[in-house]
Coordinates of C-alpha atoms and ligand atoms in Angstrom, one line a residue:
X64 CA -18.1 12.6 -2.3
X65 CA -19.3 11.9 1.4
X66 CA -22.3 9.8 0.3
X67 CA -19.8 7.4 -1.4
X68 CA -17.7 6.8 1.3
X69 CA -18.3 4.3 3.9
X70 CA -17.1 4.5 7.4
X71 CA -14.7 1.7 7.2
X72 CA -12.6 0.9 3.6
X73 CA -11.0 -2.1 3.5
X74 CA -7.5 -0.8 1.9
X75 CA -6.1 -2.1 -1.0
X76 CA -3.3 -4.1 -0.4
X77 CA -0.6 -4.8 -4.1
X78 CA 1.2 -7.8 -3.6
X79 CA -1.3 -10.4 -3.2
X80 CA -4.1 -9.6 -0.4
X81 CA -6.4 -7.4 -2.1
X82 CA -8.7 -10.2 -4.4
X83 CA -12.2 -9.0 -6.0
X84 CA -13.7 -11.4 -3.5
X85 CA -12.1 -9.3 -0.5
X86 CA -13.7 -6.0 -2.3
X87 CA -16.8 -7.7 -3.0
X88 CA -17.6 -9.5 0.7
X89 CA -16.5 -5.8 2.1
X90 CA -19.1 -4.1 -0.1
X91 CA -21.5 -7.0 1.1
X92 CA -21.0 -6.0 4.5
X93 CA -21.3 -2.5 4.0
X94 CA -17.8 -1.6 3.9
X95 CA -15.7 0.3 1.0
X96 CA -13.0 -2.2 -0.7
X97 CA -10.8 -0.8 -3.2
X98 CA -9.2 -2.7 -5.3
X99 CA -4.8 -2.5 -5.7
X100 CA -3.9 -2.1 -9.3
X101 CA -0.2 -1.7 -8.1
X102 CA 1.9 -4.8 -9.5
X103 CA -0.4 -5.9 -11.9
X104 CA -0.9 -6.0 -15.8
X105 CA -4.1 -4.2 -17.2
X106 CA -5.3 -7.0 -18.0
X107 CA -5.9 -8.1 -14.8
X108 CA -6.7 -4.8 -13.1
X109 CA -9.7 -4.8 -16.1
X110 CA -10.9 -8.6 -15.2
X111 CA -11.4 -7.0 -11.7
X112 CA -13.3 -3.7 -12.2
X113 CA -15.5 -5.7 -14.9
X114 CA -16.7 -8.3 -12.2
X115 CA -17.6 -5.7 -9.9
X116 CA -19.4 -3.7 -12.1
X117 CA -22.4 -1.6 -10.0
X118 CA -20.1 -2.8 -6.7
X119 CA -19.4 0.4 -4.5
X120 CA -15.6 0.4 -4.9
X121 CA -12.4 2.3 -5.3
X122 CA -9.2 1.4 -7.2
X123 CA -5.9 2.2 -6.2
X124 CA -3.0 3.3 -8.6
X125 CA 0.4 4.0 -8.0
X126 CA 2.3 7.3 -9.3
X127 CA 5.3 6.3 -10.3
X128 CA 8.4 8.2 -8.6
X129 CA 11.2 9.7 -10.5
X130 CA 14.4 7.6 -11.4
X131 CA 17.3 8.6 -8.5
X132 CA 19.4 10.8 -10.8
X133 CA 22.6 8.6 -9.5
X134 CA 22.0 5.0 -9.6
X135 CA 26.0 4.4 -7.6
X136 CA 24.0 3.8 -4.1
X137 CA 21.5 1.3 -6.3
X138 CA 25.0 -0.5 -8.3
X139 CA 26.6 -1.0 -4.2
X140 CA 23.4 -2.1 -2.5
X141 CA 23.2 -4.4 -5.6
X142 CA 26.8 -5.6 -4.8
X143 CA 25.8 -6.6 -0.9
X144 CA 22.6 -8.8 -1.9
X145 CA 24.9 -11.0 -3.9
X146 CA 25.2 -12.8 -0.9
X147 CA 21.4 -13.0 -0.1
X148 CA 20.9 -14.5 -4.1
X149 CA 23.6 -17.0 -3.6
X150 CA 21.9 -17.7 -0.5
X151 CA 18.5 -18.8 -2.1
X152 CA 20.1 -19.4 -5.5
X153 CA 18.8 -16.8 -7.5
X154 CA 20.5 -14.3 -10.2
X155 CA 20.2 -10.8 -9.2
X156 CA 18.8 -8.6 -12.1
X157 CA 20.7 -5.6 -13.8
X158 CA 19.5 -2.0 -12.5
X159 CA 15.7 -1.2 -13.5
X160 CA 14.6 2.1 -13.3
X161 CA 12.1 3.0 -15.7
X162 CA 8.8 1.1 -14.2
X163 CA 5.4 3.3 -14.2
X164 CA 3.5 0.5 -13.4
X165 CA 1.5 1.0 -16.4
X166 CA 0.0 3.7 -15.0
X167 CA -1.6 5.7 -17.8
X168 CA -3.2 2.6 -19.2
X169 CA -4.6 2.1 -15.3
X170 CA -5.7 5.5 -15.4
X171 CA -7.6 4.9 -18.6
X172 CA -9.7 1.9 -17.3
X173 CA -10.7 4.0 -14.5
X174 CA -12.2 6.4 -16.9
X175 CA -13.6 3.4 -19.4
X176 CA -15.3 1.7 -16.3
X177 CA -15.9 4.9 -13.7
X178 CA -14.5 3.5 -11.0
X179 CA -16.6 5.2 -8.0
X180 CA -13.3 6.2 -6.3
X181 CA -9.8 6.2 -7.6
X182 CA -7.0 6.4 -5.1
X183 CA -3.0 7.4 -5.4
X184 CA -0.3 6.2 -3.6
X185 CA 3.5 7.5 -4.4
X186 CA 2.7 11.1 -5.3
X187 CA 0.5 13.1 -6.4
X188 CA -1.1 12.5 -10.5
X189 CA -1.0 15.5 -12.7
X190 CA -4.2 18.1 -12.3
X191 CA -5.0 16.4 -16.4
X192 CA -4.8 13.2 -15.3
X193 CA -7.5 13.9 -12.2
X194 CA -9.6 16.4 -14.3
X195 CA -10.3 13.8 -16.6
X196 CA -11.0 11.3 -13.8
X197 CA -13.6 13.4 -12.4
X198 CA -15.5 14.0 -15.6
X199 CA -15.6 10.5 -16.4
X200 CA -17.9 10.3 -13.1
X201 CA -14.6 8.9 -10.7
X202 CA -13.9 11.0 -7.1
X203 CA -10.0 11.1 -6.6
X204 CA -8.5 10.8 -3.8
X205 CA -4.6 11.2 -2.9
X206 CA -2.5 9.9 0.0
X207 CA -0.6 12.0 2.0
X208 CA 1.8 11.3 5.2
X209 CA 2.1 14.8 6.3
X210 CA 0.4 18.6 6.3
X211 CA 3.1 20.1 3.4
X212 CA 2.2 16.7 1.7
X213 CA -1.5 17.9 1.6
X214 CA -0.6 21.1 0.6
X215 CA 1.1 19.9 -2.7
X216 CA -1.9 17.4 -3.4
X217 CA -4.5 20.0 -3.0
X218 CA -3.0 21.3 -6.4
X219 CA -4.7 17.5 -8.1
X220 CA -7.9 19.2 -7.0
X221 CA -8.7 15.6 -5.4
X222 CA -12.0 15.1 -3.6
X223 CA -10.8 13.7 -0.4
X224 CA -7.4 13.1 1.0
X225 CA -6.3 10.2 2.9
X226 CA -4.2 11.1 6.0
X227 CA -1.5 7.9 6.5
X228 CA 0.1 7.2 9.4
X229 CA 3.4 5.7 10.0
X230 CA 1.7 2.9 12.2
X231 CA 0.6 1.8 8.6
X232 CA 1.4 -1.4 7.2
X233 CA 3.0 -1.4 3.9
X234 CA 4.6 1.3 2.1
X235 CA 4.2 4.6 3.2
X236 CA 2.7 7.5 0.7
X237 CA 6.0 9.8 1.3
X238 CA 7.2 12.1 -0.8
X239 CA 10.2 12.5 1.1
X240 CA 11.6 9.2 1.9
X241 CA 14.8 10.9 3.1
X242 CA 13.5 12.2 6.1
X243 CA 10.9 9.8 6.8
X244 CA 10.3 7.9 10.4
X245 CA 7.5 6.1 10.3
X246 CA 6.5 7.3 14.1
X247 CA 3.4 8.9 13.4
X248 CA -0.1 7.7 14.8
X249 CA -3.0 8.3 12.4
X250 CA -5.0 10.8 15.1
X251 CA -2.0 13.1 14.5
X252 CA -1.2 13.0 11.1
X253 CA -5.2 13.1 10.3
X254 CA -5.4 16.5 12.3
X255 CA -2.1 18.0 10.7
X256 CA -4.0 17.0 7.3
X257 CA -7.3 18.7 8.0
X258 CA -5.8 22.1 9.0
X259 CA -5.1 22.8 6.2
X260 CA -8.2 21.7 4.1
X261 CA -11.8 21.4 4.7
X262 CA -12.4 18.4 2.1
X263 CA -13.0 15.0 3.7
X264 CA -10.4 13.1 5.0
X265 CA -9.5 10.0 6.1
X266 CA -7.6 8.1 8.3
X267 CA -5.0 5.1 8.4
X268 CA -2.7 3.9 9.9
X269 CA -2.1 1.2 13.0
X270 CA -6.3 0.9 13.8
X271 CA -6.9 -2.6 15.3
X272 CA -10.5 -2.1 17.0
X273 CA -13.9 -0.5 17.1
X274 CA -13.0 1.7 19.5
X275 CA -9.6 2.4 17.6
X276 CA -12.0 3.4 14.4
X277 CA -14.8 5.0 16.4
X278 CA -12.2 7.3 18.4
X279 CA -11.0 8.2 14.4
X280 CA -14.3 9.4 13.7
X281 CA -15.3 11.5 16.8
X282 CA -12.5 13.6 15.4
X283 CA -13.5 14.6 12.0
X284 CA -12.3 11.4 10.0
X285 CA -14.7 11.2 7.0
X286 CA -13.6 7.1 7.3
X287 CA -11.0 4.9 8.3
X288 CA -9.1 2.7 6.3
X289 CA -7.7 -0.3 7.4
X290 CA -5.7 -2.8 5.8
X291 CA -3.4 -4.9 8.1
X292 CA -6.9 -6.1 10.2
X293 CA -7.9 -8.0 7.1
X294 CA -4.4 -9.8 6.0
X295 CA -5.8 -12.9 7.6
X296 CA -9.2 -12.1 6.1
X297 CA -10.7 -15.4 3.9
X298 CA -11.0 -13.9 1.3
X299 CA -8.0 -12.2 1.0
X300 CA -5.2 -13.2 -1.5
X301 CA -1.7 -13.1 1.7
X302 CA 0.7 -15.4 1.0
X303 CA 0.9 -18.5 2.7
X304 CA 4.4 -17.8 3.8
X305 CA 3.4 -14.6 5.3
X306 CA -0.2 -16.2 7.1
X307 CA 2.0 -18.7 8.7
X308 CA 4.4 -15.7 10.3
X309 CA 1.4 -13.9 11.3
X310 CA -0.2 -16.5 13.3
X311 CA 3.1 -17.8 14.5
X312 CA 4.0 -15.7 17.2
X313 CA 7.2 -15.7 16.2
X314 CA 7.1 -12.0 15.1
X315 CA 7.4 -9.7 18.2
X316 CA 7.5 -6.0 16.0
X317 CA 7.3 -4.1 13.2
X318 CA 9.7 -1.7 11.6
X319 CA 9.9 0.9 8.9
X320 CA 12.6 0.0 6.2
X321 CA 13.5 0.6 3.0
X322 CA 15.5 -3.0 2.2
X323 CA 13.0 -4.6 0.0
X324 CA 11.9 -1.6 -2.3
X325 CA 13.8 1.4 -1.9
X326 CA 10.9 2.9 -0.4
X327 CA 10.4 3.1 3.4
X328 CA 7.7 0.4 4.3
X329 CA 6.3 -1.0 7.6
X330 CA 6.4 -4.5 8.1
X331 CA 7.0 -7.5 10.4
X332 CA 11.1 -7.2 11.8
X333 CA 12.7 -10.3 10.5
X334 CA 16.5 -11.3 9.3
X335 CA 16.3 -9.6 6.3
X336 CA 15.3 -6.2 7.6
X337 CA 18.0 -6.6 10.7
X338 CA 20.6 -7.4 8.0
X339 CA 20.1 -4.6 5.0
X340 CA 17.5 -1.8 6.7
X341 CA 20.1 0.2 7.8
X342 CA 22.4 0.1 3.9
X343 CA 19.4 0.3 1.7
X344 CA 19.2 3.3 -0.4
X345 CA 16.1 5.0 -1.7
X346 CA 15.2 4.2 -5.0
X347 CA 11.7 2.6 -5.5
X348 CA 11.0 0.4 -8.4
X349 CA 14.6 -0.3 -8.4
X350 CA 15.2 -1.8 -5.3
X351 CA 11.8 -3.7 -5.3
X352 CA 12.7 -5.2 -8.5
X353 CA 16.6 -6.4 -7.2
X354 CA 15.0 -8.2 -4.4
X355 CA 12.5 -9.7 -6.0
X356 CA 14.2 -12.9 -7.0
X357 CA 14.9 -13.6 -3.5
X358 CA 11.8 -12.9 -2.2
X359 CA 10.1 -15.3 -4.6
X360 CA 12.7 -17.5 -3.4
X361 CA 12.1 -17.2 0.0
X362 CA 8.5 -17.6 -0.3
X363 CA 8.8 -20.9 -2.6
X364 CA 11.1 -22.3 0.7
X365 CA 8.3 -21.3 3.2
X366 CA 11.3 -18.9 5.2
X367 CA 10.2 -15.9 6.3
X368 CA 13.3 -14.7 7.2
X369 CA 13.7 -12.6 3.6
X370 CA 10.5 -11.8 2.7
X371 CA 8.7 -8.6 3.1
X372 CA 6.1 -9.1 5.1
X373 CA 4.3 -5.7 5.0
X374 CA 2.4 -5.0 8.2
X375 CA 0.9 -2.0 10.3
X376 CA 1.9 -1.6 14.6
X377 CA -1.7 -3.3 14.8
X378 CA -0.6 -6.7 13.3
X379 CA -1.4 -8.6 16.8
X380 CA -5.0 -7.7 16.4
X381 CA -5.3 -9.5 13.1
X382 CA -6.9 -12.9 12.8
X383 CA -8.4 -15.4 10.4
X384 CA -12.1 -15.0 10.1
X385 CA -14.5 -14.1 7.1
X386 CA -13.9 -9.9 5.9
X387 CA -17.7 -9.4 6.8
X388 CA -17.1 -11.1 10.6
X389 CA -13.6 -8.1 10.8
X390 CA -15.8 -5.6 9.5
X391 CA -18.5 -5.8 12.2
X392 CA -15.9 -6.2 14.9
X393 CA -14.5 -2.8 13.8
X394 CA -18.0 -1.6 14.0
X395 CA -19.2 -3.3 17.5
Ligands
FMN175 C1 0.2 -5.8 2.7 C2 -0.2 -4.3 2.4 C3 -0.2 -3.8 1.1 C4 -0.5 -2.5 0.9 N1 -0.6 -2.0 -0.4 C5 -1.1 -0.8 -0.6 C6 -1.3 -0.4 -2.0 O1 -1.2 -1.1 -2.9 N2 -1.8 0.9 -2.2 C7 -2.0 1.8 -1.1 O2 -2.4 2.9 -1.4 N3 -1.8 1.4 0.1 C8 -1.3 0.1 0.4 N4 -1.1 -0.3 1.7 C9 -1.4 0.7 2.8 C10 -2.8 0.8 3.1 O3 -3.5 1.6 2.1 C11 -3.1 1.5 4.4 O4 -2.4 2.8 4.5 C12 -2.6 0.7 5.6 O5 -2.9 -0.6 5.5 C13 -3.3 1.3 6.9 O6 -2.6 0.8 8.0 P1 -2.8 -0.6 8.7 O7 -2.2 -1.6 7.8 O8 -2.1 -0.4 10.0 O9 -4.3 -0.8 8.8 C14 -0.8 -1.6 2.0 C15 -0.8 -2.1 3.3 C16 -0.5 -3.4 3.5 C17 -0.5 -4.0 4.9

């Protein structure tokens, strides 16, 4: 497992960023790209892992999450973004629960092209599901926010574990969305994870320099994943909408908040997160599929003000440049 790691992975990022030019320039440079099958159709998840045949790589899949057994919380958050649809003009859509993100057919492509490393966000696959990963040739690796979140992943067998902070941009890992803050940095939660295993780990969460990632490894991080450093990237696929609130200086902070999807997510504080953060249930796909209208919406009108701009508390350091040109300031 530690020869095919790199010491910096450029995260995979659903939604958009991740492209198979971002994972190819980051192998180029020497980096570790992984590709985001969340979101997407196998068919496009397989277009990507066939261009980058004999590309060191990784692939990321969702787990999907359990359907909240009482969908009332879902039906009255619903009821409150009527006025954010007639806003943007958009129809909300009935309740969806019952999204896996076509994860069993993701799985199987793994396996058809042995993806080097395969990734999970969301939870924790089923000890079949990574046995047959690893003799198809893939190393798994799960994300975890927490120690007792390492604990129950250790039961997948995985190869390495990915410590995530709350700092992170994007959705957190968590199991328990109930109770979860978002405060963590990844130094911390990379040390909770490792005392309680000895197979490699690695870190996320909030890193914005070399000295950020170099400070990571001195204490035991088998590599450091970063994703929000590269949102301005070149080759990455970010929105327009969400480039132009980046580099606007309009965005003074990020929060955690579960508004868009139902699951707690770190991004840039705008109206939209001011407005619902503190009413929005738990209850990932459900709520990322409500929302989505207005989103699209949002984006289409160039306003930032309702879209979910998913970023980590090291969003100031990030800047437009080539991937190879981030990847060697993170190593300078
Ligand atoms: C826009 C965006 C999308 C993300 N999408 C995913 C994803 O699809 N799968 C995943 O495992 N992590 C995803 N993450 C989280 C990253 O894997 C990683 O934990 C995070 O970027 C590290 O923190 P940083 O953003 O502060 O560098 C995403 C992060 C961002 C910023």
């Amino acid at each position: 497992m530690r020869d095919l790691l790199r010491p910096l992975i450029v995260a995979p990022m659903a939604g958009g960023p991740t492209t198979s030019s971002l994972v190819l320039a980051a192998a180029e440079a020497g980096a570790l790209g992984f590709l985001a099958a969340g979101y997407r159709t196998p068919e496009a998840v397989e277009d990507d892992l066939r261009s980058l045949r004999g590309v060191p790589h990784g692939l990321n899949i969702f787990v999907p999450m359990a359907a909240p057994a009482d969908a009332s919380p879902l039906e009255r958050y619903r009821r409150l973004l009527q006025a954010e649809a007639d806003r943007y003009g958009v129809d909300l859509p009935p309740l969806r629960l019952d999204d896996d993100d076509h994860f069993a057919a993701k799985v199987e492509l793994a396996i058809a092209y042995a993806t080097p490393l395969v990734s999970f966000t969301f939870g924790v696959p089923g000890l079949a599901v990574t046995r047959a990963l690893r003799d198809a040739g893939c190393s798994v690796l799960v994300t975890v926010t927490s120690a007792d979140e390492a604990r129950r992943a250790l039961a997948a067998e995985p190869n390495a574990l990915i410590a995530q902070a709350g700092a992170a941009g994007g959705h957190a890992s968590t199991t328990s969305p109930f109770g979860y803050r978002g405060t963590s940095a990844a130094a911390e939660v990379l040390a909770a994870v490792r005392a309680v295993t000895d197979i490699p780990v690695i870190a996320a969460g909030g890193v914005a320099s070399a000295a950020d990632v170099r400070a990571l490894l001195d204490v035991g991080a088998a590599a450091v994943q970063c994703g929000t450093c590269f949102l301005l990237a070149d080759e990455a696929g970010t929105r327009p909408a969400q480039r132009a609130a980046m580099l606007s200086g309009d965005f003074r902070e990020t929060v955690v908040t579960r508004a868009f999807t139902g699951q707690p997510a770190r991004g840039l504080r705008n109206r939209f997160t001011d407005a619902y953060s503190a009413a929005a249930p738990i209850g990932y796909p459900a709520v990322h599929h409500l929302t989505a209208p207005i989103r699209a919406a949002a984006a289409q009108r160039g306003d930032p003000g309702a879209l979910n701009l998913w970023a980590g508390t090291g969003f100031a350091a990030a800047r437009p440049a080539p991937v190879a040109d981030l990847i060697g300031a993170l190593r300078d």
